[in-house]
Short mmCIF file of C-alpha atoms in Angstrom, two decimals:
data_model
loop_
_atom_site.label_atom_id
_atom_site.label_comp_id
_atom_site.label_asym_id
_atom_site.label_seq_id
_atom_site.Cartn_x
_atom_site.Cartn_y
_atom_site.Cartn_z
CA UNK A 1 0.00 0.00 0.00
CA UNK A 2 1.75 3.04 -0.81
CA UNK A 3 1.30 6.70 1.24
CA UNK A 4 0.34 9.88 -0.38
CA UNK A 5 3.73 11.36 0.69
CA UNK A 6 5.34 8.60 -1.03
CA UNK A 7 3.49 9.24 -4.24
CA UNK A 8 3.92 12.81 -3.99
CA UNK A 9 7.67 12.14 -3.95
CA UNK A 10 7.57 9.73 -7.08
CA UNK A 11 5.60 12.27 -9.18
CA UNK A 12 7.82 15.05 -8.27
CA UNK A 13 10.89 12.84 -8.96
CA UNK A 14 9.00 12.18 -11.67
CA UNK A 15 9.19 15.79 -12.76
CA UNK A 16 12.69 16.53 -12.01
CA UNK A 17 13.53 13.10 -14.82
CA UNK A 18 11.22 14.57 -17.25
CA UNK A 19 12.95 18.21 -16.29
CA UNK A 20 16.77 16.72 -16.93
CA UNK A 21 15.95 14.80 -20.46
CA UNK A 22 14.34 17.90 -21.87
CA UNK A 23 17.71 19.43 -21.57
CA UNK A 24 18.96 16.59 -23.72
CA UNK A 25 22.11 16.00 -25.28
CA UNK A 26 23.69 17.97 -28.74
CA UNK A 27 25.05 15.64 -30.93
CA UNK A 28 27.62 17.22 -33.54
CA UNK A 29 24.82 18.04 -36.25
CA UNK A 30 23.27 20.33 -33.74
CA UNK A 31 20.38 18.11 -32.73
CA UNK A 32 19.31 16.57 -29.99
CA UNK A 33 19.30 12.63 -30.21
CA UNK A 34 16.09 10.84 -30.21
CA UNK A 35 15.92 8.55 -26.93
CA UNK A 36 12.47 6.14 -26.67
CA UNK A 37 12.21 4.74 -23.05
CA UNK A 38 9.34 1.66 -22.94
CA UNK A 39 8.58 0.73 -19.72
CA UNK A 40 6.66 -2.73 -19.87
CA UNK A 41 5.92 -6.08 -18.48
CA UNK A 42 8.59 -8.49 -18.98
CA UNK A 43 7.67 -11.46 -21.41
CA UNK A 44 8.76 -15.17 -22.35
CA UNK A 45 10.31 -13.53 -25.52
CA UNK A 46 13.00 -11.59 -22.64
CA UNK A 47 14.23 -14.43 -21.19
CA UNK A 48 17.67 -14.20 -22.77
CA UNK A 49 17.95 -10.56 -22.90
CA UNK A 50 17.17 -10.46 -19.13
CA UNK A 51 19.96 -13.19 -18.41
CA UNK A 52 22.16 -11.40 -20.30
CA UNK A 53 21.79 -8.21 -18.20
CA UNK A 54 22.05 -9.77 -14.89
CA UNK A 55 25.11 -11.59 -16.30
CA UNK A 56 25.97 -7.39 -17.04
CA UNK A 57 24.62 -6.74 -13.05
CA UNK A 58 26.31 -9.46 -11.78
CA UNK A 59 23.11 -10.65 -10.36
CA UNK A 60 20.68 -13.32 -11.17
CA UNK A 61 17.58 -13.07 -14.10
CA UNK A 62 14.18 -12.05 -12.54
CA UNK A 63 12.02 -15.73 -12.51
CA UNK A 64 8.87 -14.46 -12.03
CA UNK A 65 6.92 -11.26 -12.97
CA UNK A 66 8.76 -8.10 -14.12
CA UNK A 67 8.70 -4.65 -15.21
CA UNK A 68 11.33 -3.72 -17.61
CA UNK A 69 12.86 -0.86 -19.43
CA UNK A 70 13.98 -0.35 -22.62
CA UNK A 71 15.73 2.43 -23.97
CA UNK A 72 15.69 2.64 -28.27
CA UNK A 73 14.65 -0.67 -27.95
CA UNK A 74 17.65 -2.33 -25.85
CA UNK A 75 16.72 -3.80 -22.69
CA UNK A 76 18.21 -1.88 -19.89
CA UNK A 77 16.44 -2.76 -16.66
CA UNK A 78 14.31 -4.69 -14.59
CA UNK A 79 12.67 -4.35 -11.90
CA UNK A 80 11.25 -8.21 -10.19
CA UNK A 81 7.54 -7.73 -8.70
CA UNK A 82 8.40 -10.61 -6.19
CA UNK A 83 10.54 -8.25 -4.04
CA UNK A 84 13.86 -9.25 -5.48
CA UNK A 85 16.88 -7.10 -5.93
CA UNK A 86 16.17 -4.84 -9.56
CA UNK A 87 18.93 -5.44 -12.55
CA UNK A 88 20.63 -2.54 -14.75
CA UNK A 89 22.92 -2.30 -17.13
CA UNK A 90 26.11 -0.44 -15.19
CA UNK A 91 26.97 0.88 -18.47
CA UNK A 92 23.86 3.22 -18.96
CA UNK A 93 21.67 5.20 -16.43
CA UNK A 94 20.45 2.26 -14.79
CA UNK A 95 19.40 4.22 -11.68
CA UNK A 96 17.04 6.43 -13.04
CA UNK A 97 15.56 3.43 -15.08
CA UNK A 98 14.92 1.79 -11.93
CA UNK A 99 13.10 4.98 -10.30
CA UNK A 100 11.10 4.69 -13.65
CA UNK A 101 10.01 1.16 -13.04
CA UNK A 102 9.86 1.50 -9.04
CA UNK A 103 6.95 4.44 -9.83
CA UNK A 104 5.61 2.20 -12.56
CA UNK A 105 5.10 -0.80 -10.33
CA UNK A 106 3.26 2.17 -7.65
CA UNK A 107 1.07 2.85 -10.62
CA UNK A 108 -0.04 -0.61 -10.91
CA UNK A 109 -0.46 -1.55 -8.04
CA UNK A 110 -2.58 1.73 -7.04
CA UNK A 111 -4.75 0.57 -9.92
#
């Protein structure tokens, strides 16, 4: 069950995410890259992608239920509904994917 303060800390952290990738990044042509983030449940079809990131994490593939991330289509992070430990690629922003999926699981499971 989550708290209203707790909410009100995930939309405003939220905020400040959405705040930092607006400023974005300049490549050298003068634009700003395109970045897709997908935040969905995990599937059969992830099974190997999901062992290969833990193998990344040093940590062991989410059995059960997940949440995932993907940015531009490459699986980044996951986040195990059962209570274990999340996975992220070290190599990319895995902490802010995990806030991502932490207030995505909230979402849910206030629904």
């Amino acid at each position: 069950m989550s708290s209203p303060l707790s909410l009100n800390t995930a939309r405003e952290h939220r905020r400040d995410l959405a705040k930092a990738a607006g400023r974005g990044r300049v490549t050298d042509s003068g634009q700003t890259p395109v970045t897709r983030v997908t935040l969905r449940y995990a599937s059969a079809a992830d099974a190997d992608a999901l062992r290969r990131l833990a193998d990344l994490d040093s940590s062991l593939a989410p059995e059960g239920p997940a949440l995932v991330a993907e940015v531009d289509g490459r699986l980044r992070a996951a986040l195990p509904l059962d209570g274990r430990d999340p996975i992220a690629d070290p190599f990319h922003q895995g902490v802010e994917l995990i806030e991502l999926l932490r207030v995505r699981a909230a979402q849910l499971a206030v629904g």
